[in-house]
C-alpha positions as protocol buffer text, in pm:
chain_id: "A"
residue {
  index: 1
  type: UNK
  ca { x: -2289 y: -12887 z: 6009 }
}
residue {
  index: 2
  type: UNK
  ca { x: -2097 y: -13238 z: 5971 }
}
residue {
  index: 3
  type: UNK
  ca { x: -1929 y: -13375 z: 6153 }
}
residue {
  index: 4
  type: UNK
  ca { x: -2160 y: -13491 z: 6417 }
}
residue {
  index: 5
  type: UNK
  ca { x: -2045 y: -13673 z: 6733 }
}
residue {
  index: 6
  type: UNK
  ca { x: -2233 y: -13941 z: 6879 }
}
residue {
  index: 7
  type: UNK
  ca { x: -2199 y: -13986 z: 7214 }
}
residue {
  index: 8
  type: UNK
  ca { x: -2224 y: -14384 z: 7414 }
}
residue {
  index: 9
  type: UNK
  ca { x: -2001 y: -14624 z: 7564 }
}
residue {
  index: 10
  type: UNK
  ca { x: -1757 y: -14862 z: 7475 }
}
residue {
  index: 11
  type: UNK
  ca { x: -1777 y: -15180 z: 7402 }
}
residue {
  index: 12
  type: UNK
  ca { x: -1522 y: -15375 z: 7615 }
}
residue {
  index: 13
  type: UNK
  ca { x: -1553 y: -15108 z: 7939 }
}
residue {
  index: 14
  type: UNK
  ca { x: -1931 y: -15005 z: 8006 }
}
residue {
  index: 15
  type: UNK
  ca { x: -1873 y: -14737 z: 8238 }
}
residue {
  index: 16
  type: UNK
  ca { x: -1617 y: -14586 z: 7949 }
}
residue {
  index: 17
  type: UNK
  ca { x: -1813 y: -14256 z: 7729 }
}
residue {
  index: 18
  type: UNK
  ca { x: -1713 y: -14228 z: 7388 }
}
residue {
  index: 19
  type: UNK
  ca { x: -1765 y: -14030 z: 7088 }
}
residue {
  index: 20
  type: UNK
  ca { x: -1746 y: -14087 z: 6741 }
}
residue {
  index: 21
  type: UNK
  ca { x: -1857 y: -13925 z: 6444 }
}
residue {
  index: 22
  type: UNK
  ca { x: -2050 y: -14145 z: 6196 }
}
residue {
  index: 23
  type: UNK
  ca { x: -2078 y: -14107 z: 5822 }
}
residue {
  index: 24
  type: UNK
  ca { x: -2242 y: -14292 z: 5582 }
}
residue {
  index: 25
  type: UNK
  ca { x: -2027 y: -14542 z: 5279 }
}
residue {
  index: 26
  type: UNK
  ca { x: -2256 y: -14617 z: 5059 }
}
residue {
  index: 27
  type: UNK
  ca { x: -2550 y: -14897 z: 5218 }
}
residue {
  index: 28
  type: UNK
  ca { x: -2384 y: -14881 z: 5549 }
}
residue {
  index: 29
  type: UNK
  ca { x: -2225 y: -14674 z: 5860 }
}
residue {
  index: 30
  type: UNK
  ca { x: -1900 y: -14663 z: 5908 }
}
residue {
  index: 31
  type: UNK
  ca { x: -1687 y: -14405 z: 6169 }
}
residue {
  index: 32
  type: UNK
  ca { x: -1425 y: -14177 z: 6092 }
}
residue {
  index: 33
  type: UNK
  ca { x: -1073 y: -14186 z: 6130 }
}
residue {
  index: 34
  type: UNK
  ca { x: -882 y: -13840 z: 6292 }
}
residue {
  index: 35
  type: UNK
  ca { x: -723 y: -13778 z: 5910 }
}
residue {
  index: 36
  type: UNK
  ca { x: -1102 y: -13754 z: 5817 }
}
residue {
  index: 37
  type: UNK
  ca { x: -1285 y: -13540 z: 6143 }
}
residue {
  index: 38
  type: UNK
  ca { x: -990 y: -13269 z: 6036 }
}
residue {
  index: 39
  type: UNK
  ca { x: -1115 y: -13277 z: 5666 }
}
residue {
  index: 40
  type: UNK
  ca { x: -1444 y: -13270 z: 5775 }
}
residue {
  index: 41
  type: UNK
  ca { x: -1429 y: -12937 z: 6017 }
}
residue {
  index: 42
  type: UNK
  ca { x: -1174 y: -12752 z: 5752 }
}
residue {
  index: 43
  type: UNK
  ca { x: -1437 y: -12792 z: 5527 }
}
residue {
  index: 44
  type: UNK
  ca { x: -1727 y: -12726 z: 5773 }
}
residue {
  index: 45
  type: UNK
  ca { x: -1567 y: -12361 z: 5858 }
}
residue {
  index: 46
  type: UNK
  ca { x: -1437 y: -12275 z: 5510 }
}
residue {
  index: 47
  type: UNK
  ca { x: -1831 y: -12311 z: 5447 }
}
residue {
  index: 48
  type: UNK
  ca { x: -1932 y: -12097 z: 5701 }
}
residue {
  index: 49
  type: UNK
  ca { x: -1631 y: -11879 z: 5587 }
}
residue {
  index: 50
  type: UNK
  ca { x: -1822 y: -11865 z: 5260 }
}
residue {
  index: 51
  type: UNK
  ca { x: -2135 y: -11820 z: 5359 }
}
residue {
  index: 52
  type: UNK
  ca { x: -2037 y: -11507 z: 5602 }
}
residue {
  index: 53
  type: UNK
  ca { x: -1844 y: -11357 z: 5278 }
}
residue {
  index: 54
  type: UNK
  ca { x: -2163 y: -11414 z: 5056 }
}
residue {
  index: 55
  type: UNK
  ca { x: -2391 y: -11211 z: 5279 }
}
residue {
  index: 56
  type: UNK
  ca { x: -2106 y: -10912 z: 5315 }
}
residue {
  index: 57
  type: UNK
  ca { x: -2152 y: -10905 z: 4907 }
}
residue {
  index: 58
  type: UNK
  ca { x: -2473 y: -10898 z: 4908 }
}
residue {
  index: 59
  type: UNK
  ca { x: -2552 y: -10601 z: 5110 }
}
residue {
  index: 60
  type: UNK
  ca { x: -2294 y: -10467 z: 4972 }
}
residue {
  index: 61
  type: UNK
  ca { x: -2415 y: -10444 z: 4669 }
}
residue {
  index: 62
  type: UNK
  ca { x: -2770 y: -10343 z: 4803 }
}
residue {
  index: 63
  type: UNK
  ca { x: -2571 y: -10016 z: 4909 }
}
residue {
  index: 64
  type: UNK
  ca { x: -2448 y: -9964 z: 4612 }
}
residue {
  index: 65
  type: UNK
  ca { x: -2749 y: -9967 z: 4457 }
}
residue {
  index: 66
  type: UNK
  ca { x: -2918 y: -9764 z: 4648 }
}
residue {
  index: 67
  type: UNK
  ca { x: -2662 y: -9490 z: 4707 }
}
residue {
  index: 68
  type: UNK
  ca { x: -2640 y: -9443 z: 4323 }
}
residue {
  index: 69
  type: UNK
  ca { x: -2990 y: -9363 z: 4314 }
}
residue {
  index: 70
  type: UNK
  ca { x: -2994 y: -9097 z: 4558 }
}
residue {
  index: 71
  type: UNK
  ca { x: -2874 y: -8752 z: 4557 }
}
residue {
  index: 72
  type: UNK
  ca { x: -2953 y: -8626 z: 4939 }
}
residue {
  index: 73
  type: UNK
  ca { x: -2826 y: -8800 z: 5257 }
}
residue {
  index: 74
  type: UNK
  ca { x: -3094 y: -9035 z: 5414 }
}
residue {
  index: 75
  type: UNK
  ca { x: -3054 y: -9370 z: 5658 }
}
residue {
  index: 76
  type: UNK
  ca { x: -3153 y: -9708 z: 5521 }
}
residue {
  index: 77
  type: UNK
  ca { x: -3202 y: -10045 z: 5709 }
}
residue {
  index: 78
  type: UNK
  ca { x: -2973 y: -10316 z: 5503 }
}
residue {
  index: 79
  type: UNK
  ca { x: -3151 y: -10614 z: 5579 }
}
residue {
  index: 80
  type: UNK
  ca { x: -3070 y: -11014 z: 5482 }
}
residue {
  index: 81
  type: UNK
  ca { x: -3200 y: -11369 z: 5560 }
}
residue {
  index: 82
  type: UNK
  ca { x: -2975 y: -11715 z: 5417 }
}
residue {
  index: 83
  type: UNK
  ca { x: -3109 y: -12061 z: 5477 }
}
residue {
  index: 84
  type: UNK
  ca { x: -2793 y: -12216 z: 5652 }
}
residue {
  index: 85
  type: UNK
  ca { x: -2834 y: -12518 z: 5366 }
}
residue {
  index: 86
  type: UNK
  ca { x: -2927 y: -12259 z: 5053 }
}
residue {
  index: 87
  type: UNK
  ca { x: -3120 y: -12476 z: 4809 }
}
residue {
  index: 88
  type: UNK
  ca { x: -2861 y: -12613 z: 4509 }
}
residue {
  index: 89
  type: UNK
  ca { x: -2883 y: -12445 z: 4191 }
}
residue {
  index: 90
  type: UNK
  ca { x: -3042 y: -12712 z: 4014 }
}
residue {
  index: 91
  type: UNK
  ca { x: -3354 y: -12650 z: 4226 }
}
residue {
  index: 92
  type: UNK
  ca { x: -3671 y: -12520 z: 4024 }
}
residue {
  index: 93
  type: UNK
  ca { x: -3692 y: -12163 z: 4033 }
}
residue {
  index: 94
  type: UNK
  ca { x: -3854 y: -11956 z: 4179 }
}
residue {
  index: 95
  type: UNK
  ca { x: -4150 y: -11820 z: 3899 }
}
residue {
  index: 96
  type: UNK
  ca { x: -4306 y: -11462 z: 3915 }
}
residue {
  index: 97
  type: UNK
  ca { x: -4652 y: -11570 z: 4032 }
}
residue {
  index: 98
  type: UNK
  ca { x: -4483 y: -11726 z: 4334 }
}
residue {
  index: 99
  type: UNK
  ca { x: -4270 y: -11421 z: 4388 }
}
residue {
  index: 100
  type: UNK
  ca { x: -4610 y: -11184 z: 4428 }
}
residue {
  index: 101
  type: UNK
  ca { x: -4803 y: -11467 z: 4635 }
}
residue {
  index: 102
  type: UNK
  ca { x: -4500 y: -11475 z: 4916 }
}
residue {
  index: 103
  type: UNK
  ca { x: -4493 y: -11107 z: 4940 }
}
residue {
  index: 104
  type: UNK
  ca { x: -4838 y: -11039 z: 4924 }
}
residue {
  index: 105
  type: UNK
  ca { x: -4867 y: -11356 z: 5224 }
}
residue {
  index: 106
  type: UNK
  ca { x: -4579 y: -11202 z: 5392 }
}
residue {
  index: 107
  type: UNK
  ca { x: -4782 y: -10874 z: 5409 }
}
residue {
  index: 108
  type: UNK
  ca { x: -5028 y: -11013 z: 5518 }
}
residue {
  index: 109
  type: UNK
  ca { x: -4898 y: -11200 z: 5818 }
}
residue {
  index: 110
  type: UNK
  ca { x: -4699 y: -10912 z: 5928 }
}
residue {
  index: 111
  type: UNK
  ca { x: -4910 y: -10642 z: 5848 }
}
residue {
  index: 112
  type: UNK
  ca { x: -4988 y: -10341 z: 6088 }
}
residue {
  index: 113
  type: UNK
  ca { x: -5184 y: -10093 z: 5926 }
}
residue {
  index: 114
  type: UNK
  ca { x: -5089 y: -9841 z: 6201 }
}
residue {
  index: 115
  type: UNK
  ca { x: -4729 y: -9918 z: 6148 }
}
residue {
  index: 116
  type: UNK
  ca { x: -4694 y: -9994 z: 5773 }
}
residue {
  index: 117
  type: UNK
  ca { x: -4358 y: -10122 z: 5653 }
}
residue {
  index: 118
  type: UNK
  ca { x: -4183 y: -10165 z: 5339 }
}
residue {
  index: 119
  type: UNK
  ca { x: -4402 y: -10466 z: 5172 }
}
residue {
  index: 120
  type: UNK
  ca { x: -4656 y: -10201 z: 5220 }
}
residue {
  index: 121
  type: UNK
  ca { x: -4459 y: -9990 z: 5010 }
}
residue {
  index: 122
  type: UNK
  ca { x: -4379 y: -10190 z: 4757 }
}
residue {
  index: 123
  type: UNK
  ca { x: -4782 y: -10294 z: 4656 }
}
residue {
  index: 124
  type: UNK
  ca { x: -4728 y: -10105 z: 4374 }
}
residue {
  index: 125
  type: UNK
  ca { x: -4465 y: -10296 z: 4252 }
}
residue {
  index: 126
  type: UNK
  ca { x: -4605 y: -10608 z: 4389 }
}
residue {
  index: 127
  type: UNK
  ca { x: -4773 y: -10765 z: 4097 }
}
residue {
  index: 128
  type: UNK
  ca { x: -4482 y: -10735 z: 3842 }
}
residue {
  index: 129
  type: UNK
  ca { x: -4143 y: -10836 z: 3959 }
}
residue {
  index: 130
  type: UNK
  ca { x: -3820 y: -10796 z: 3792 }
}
residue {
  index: 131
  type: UNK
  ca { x: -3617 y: -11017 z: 3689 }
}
residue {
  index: 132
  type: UNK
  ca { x: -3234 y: -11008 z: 3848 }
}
residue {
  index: 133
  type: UNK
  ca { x: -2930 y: -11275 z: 3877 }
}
residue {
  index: 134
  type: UNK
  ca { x: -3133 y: -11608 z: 3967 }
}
residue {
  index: 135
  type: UNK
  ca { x: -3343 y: -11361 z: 4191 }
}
residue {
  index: 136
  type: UNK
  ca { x: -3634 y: -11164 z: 4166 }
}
residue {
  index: 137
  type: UNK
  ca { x: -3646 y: -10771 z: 4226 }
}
residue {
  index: 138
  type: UNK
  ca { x: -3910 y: -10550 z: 4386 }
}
residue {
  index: 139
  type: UNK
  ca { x: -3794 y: -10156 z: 4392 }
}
residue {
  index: 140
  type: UNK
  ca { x: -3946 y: -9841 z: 4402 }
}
residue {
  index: 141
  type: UNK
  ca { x: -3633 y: -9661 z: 4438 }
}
residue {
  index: 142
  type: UNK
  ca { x: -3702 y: -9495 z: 4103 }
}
residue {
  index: 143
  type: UNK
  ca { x: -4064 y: -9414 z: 4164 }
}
residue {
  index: 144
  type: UNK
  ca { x: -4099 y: -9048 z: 4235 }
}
residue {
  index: 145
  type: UNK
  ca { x: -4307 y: -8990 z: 4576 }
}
residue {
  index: 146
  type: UNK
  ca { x: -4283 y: -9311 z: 4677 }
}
residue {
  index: 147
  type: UNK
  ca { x: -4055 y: -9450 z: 4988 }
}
residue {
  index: 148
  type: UNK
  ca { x: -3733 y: -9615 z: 4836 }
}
residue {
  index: 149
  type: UNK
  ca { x: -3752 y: -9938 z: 4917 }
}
residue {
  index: 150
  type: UNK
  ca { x: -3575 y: -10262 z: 4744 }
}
residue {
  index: 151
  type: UNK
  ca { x: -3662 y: -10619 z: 4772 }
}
residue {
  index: 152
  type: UNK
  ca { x: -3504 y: -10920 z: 4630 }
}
residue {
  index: 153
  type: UNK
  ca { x: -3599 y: -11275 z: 4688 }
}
residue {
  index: 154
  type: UNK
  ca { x: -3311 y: -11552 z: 4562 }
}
residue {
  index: 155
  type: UNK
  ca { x: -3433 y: -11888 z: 4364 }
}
residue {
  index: 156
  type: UNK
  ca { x: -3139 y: -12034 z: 4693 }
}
residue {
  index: 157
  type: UNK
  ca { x: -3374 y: -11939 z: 4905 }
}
residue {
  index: 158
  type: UNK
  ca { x: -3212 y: -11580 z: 5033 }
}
residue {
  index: 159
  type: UNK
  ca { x: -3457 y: -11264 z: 5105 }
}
residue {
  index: 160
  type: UNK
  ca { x: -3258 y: -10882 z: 5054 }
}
residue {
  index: 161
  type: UNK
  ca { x: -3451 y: -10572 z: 5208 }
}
residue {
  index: 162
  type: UNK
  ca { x: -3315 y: -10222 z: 5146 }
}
residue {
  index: 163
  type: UNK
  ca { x: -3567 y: -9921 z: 5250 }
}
residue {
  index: 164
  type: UNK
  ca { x: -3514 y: -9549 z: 5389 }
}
residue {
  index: 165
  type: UNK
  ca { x: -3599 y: -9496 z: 5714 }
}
residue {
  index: 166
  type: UNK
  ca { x: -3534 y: -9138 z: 5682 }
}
residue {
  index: 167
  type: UNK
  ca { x: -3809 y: -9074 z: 5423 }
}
residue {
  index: 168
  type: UNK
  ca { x: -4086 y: -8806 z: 5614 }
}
residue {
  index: 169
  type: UNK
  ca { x: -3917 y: -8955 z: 5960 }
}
residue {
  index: 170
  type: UNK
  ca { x: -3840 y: -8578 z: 6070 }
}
residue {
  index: 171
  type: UNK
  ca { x: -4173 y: -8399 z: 5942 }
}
residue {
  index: 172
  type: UNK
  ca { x: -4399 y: -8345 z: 6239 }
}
residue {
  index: 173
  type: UNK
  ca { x: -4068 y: -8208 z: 6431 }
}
residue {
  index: 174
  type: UNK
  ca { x: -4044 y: -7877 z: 6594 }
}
residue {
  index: 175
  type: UNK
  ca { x: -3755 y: -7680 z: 6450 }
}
residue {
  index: 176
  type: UNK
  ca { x: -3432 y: -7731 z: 6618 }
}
residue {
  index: 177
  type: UNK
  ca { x: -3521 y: -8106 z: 6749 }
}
residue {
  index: 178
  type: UNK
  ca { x: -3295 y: -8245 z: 6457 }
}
residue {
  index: 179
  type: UNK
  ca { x: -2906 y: -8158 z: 6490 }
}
residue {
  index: 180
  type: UNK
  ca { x: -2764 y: -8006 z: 6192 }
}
residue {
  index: 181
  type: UNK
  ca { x: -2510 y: -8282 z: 6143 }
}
residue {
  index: 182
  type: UNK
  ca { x: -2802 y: -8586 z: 6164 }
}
residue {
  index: 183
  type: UNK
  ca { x: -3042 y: -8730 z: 5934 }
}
residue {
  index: 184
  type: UNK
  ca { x: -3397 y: -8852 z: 6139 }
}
residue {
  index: 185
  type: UNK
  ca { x: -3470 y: -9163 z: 6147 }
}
residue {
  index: 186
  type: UNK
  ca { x: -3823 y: -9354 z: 6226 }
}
residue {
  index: 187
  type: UNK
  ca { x: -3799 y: -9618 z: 6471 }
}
residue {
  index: 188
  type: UNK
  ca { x: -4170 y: -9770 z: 6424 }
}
residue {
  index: 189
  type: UNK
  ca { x: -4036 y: -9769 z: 6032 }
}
residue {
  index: 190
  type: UNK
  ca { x: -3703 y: -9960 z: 6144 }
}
residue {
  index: 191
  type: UNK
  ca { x: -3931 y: -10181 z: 6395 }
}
residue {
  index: 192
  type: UNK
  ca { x: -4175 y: -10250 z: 6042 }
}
residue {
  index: 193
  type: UNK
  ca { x: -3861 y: -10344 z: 5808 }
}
residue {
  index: 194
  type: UNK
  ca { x: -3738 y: -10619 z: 6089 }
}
residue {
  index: 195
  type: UNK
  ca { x: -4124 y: -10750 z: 6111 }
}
residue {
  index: 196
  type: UNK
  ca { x: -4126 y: -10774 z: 5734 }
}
residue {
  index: 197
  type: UNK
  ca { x: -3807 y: -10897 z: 5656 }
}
residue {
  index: 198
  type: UNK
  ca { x: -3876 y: -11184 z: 5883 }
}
residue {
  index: 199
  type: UNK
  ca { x: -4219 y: -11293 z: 5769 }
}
residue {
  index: 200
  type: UNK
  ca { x: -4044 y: -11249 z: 5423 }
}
residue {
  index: 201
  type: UNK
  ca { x: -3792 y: -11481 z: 5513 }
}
residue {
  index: 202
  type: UNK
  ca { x: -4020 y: -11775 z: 5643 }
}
residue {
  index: 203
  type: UNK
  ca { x: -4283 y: -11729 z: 5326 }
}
residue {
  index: 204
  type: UNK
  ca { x: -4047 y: -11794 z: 5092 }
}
residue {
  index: 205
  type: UNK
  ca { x: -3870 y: -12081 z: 5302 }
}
residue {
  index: 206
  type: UNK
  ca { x: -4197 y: -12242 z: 5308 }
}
residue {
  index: 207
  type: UNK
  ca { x: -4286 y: -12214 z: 4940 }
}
residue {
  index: 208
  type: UNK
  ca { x: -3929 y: -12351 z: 4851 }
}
residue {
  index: 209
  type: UNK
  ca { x: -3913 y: -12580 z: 5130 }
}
residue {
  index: 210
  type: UNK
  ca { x: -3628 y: -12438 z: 5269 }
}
residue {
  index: 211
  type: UNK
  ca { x: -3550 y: -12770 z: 5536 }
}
residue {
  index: 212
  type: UNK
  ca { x: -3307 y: -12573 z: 5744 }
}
residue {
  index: 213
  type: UNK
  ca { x: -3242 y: -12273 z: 5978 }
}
residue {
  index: 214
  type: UNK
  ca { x: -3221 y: -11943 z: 5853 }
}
residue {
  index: 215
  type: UNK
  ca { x: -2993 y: -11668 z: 5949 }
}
residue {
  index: 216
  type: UNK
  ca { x: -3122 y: -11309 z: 5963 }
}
residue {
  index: 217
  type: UNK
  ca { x: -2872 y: -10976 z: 5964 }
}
residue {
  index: 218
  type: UNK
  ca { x: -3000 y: -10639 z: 5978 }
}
residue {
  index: 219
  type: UNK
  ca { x: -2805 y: -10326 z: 5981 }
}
residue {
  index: 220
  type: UNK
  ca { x: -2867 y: -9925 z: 5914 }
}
residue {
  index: 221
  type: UNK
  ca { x: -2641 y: -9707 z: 5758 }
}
residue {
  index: 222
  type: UNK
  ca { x: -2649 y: -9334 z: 5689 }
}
residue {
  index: 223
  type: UNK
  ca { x: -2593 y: -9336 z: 5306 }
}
residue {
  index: 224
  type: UNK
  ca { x: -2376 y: -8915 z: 5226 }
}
residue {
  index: 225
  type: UNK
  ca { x: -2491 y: -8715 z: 4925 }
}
residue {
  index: 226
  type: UNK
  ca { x: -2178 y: -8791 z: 4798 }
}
residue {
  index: 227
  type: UNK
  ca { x: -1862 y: -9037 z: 4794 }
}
residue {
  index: 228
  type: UNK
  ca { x: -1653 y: -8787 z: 5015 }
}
residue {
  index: 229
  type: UNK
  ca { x: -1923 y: -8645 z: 5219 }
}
residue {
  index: 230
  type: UNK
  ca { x: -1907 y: -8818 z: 5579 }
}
residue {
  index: 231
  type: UNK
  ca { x: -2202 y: -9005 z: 5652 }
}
residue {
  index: 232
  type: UNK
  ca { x: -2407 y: -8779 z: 5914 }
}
residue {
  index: 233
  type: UNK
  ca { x: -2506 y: -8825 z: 6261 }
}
residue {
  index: 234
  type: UNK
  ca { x: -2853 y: -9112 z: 6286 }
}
residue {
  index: 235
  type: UNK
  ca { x: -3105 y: -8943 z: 6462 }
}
residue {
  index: 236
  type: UNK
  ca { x: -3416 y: -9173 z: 6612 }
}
residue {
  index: 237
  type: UNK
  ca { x: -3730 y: -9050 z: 6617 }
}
residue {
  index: 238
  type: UNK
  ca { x: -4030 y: -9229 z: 6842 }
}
residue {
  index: 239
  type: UNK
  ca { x: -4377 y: -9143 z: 6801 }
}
residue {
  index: 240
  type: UNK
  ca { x: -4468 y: -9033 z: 7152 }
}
residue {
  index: 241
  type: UNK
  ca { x: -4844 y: -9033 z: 7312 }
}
residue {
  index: 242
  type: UNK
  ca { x: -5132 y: -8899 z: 7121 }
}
residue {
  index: 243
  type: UNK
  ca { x: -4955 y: -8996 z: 6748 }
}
residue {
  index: 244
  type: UNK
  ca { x: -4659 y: -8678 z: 6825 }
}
residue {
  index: 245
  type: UNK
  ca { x: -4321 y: -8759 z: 6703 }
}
residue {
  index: 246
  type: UNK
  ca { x: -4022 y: -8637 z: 6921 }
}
residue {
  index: 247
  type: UNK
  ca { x: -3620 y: -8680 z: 6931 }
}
residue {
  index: 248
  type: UNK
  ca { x: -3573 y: -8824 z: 7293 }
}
residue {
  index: 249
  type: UNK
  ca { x: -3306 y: -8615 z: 7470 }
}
residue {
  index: 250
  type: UNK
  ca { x: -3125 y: -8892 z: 7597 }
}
residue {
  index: 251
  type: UNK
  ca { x: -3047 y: -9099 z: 7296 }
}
residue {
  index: 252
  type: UNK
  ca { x: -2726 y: -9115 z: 7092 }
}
residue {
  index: 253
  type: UNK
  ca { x: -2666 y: -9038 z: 6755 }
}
residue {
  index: 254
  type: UNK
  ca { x: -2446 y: -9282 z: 6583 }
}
residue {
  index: 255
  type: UNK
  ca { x: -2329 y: -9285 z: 6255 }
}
residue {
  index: 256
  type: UNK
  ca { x: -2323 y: -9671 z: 6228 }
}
residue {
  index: 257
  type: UNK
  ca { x: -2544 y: -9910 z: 6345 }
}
residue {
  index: 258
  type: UNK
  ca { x: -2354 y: -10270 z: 6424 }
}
residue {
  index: 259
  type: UNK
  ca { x: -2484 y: -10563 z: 6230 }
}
residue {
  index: 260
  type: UNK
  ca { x: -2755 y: -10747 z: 6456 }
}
residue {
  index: 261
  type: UNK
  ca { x: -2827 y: -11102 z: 6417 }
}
residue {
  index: 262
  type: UNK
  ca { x: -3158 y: -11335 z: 6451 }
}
residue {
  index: 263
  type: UNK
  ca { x: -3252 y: -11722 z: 6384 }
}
residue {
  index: 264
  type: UNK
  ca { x: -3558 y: -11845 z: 6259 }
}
residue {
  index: 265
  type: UNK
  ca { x: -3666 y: -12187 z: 6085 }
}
residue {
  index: 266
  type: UNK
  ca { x: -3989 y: -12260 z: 5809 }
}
residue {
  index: 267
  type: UNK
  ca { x: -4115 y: -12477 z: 6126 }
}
residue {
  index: 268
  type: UNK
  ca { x: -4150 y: -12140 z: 6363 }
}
residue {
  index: 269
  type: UNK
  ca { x: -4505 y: -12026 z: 6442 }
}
residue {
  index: 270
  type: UNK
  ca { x: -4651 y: -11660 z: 6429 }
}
residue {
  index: 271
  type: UNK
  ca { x: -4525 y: -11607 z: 6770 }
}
residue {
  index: 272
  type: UNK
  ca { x: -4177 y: -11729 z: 6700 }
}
residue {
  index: 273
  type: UNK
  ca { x: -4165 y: -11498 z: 6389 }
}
residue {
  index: 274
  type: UNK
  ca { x: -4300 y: -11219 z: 6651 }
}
residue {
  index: 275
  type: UNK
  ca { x: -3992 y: -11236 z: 6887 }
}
residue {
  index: 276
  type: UNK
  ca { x: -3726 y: -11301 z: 6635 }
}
residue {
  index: 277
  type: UNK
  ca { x: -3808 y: -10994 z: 6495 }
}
residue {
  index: 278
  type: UNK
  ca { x: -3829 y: -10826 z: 6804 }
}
residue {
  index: 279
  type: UNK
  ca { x: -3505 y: -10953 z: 6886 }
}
residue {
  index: 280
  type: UNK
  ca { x: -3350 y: -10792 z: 6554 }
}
residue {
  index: 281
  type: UNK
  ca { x: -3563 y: -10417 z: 6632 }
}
residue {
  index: 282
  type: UNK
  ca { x: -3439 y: -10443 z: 7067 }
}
residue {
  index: 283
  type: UNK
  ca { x: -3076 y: -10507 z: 6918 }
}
residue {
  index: 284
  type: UNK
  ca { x: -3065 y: -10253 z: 6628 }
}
residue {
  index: 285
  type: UNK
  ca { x: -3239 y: -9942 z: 6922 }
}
residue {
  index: 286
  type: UNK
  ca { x: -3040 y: -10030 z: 7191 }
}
residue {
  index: 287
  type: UNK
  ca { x: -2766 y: -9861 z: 7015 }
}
residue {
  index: 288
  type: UNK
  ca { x: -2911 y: -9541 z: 7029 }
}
residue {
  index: 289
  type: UNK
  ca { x: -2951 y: -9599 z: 7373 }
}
residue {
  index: 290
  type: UNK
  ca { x: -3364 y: -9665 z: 7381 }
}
residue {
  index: 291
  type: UNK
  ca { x: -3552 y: -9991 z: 7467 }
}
residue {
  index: 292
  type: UNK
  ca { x: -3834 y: -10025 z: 7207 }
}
residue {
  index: 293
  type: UNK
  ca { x: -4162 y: -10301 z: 7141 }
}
residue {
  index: 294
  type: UNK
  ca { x: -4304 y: -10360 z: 6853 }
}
């Protein structure tokens, strides 16, 4: 995030404030000129300009994985974390064994055995990751029965979750509760895949010692049967009192959810990882219209 400004006085007039952004040439400090402050922010946005263009690609291509391997329309939650400072590629990478350990931790530390998410889903898979483009992959989307979910955890430090929320959300429904035109969609699923995605993210910061923020972005898209097939209408469905599940009457049915966006940092205790990804679930319901807690 350089250039920093430090803020003082001046020398010559002690009731004068003034700022100046310090850098370092090599032994000692030295203070930059206005020629070098422009370099510096060009090159500080053009980062973030990167960065931003990165994580579009990457979920990106998580759609495009996913919608190739399905024939029917369903919803998935598109979910990413990015360190803010990914780790250079001439870091060690990331190994197998570690890959299973920060999932199986992450599972752990999230876990809700009433609300099961997508790390629970993936157990199967758990124990032998695949390997992927200086990432590791964890998928079941070509395990018949199974909820498609698809994981990917990046040597840089970057966590990818992609998992159907639609899957079984519209079983227990009374005919005629789901329009036509929609596809059903679980919220205490969607609220599981934020949970996990976040404990995700800090595991794997930790074991790579990640030493900055990272940046979480969740999203849910309806994903057609086919390339000209509009998406349809997402419908929630809550899990009411005694374990029913209903279609509340006065939420909307979008067809696309905007982005939603979280911090977190490897530093953040359980309860910090608790409301960011309660922060992510509010933000992602609140565009059907409903006020949710995880």
């Amino acid at each position: 995030m350089a250039p920093h400004l430090v803020y003082g006085t001046a020398a010559r007039d002690k009731d004068q404030q003034a700022a100046v952004a310090p850098y370092r040439d090599r032994d000692h400090t030295a203070w930059m000129a206005e020629h070098q402050l422009e370099r510096a922010y060009r090159d500080r946005f053009t980062r973030a300009q990167r960065a931003e263009d990165e994580a579009h690609h990457l979920l990106a291509h998580a759609a495009d994985t996913v919608s190739a391997q399905y024939i029917e329309p369903a919803a998935y939650v598109f979910a990413l974390a990015r360190p803010e400072r990914p780790l250079p590629r001439s870091a060690p990478r990331l190994t197998r064994e570690e890959t299973t350990a920060v999932v199986q931790a992450a599972r752990r530390q999230g876990g809700d055995p009433m609300r099961p998410g997508p790390l629970t889903s993936l157990e199967v898979v758990t124990g032998n990751p695949r390997p992927g483009l200086r990432r590791w992959v964890l998928s079941t989307l070509l395990l018949p029965g199974a909820r498609e979910v698809h994981a990917e955890l990046h040597h840089d430090g970057t966590v990818l979750l992609a998992a159907n929320v639609s899957w079984n959300a519209a079983r227990h429904l009374v005919a005629g509760d789901l329009p036509d035109a929609g596809v059903a969609v679980s919220q205490d699923f969607i609220g599981a895949c934020c949970r996990d995605l976040t404990t995700t993210a800090w595991e794997l910061a930790r074991r790579l010692r990640v030493d900055s923020a990272l940046q979480l972005t969740a999203t849910l898209t309806a994903v057609p049967s086919s390339p000209t097939t509009p998406p349809p209408a997402l419908v929630p469905v809550i899990t009411a009192f005694g374990g029913f599940t209903d279609v509340p009457a006065h939420a909307r049915h979008p067809r696309r959810i905007q982005p939603v966006t979280a911090t977190l940092t490897p530093l953040d205790e359980a309860e910090a990882l608790k409301e960011t990804a309660q922060d992510l679930f509010t933000d992602v319901m609140n565009q059907f219209g409903l006020d949710p807690q995880l």
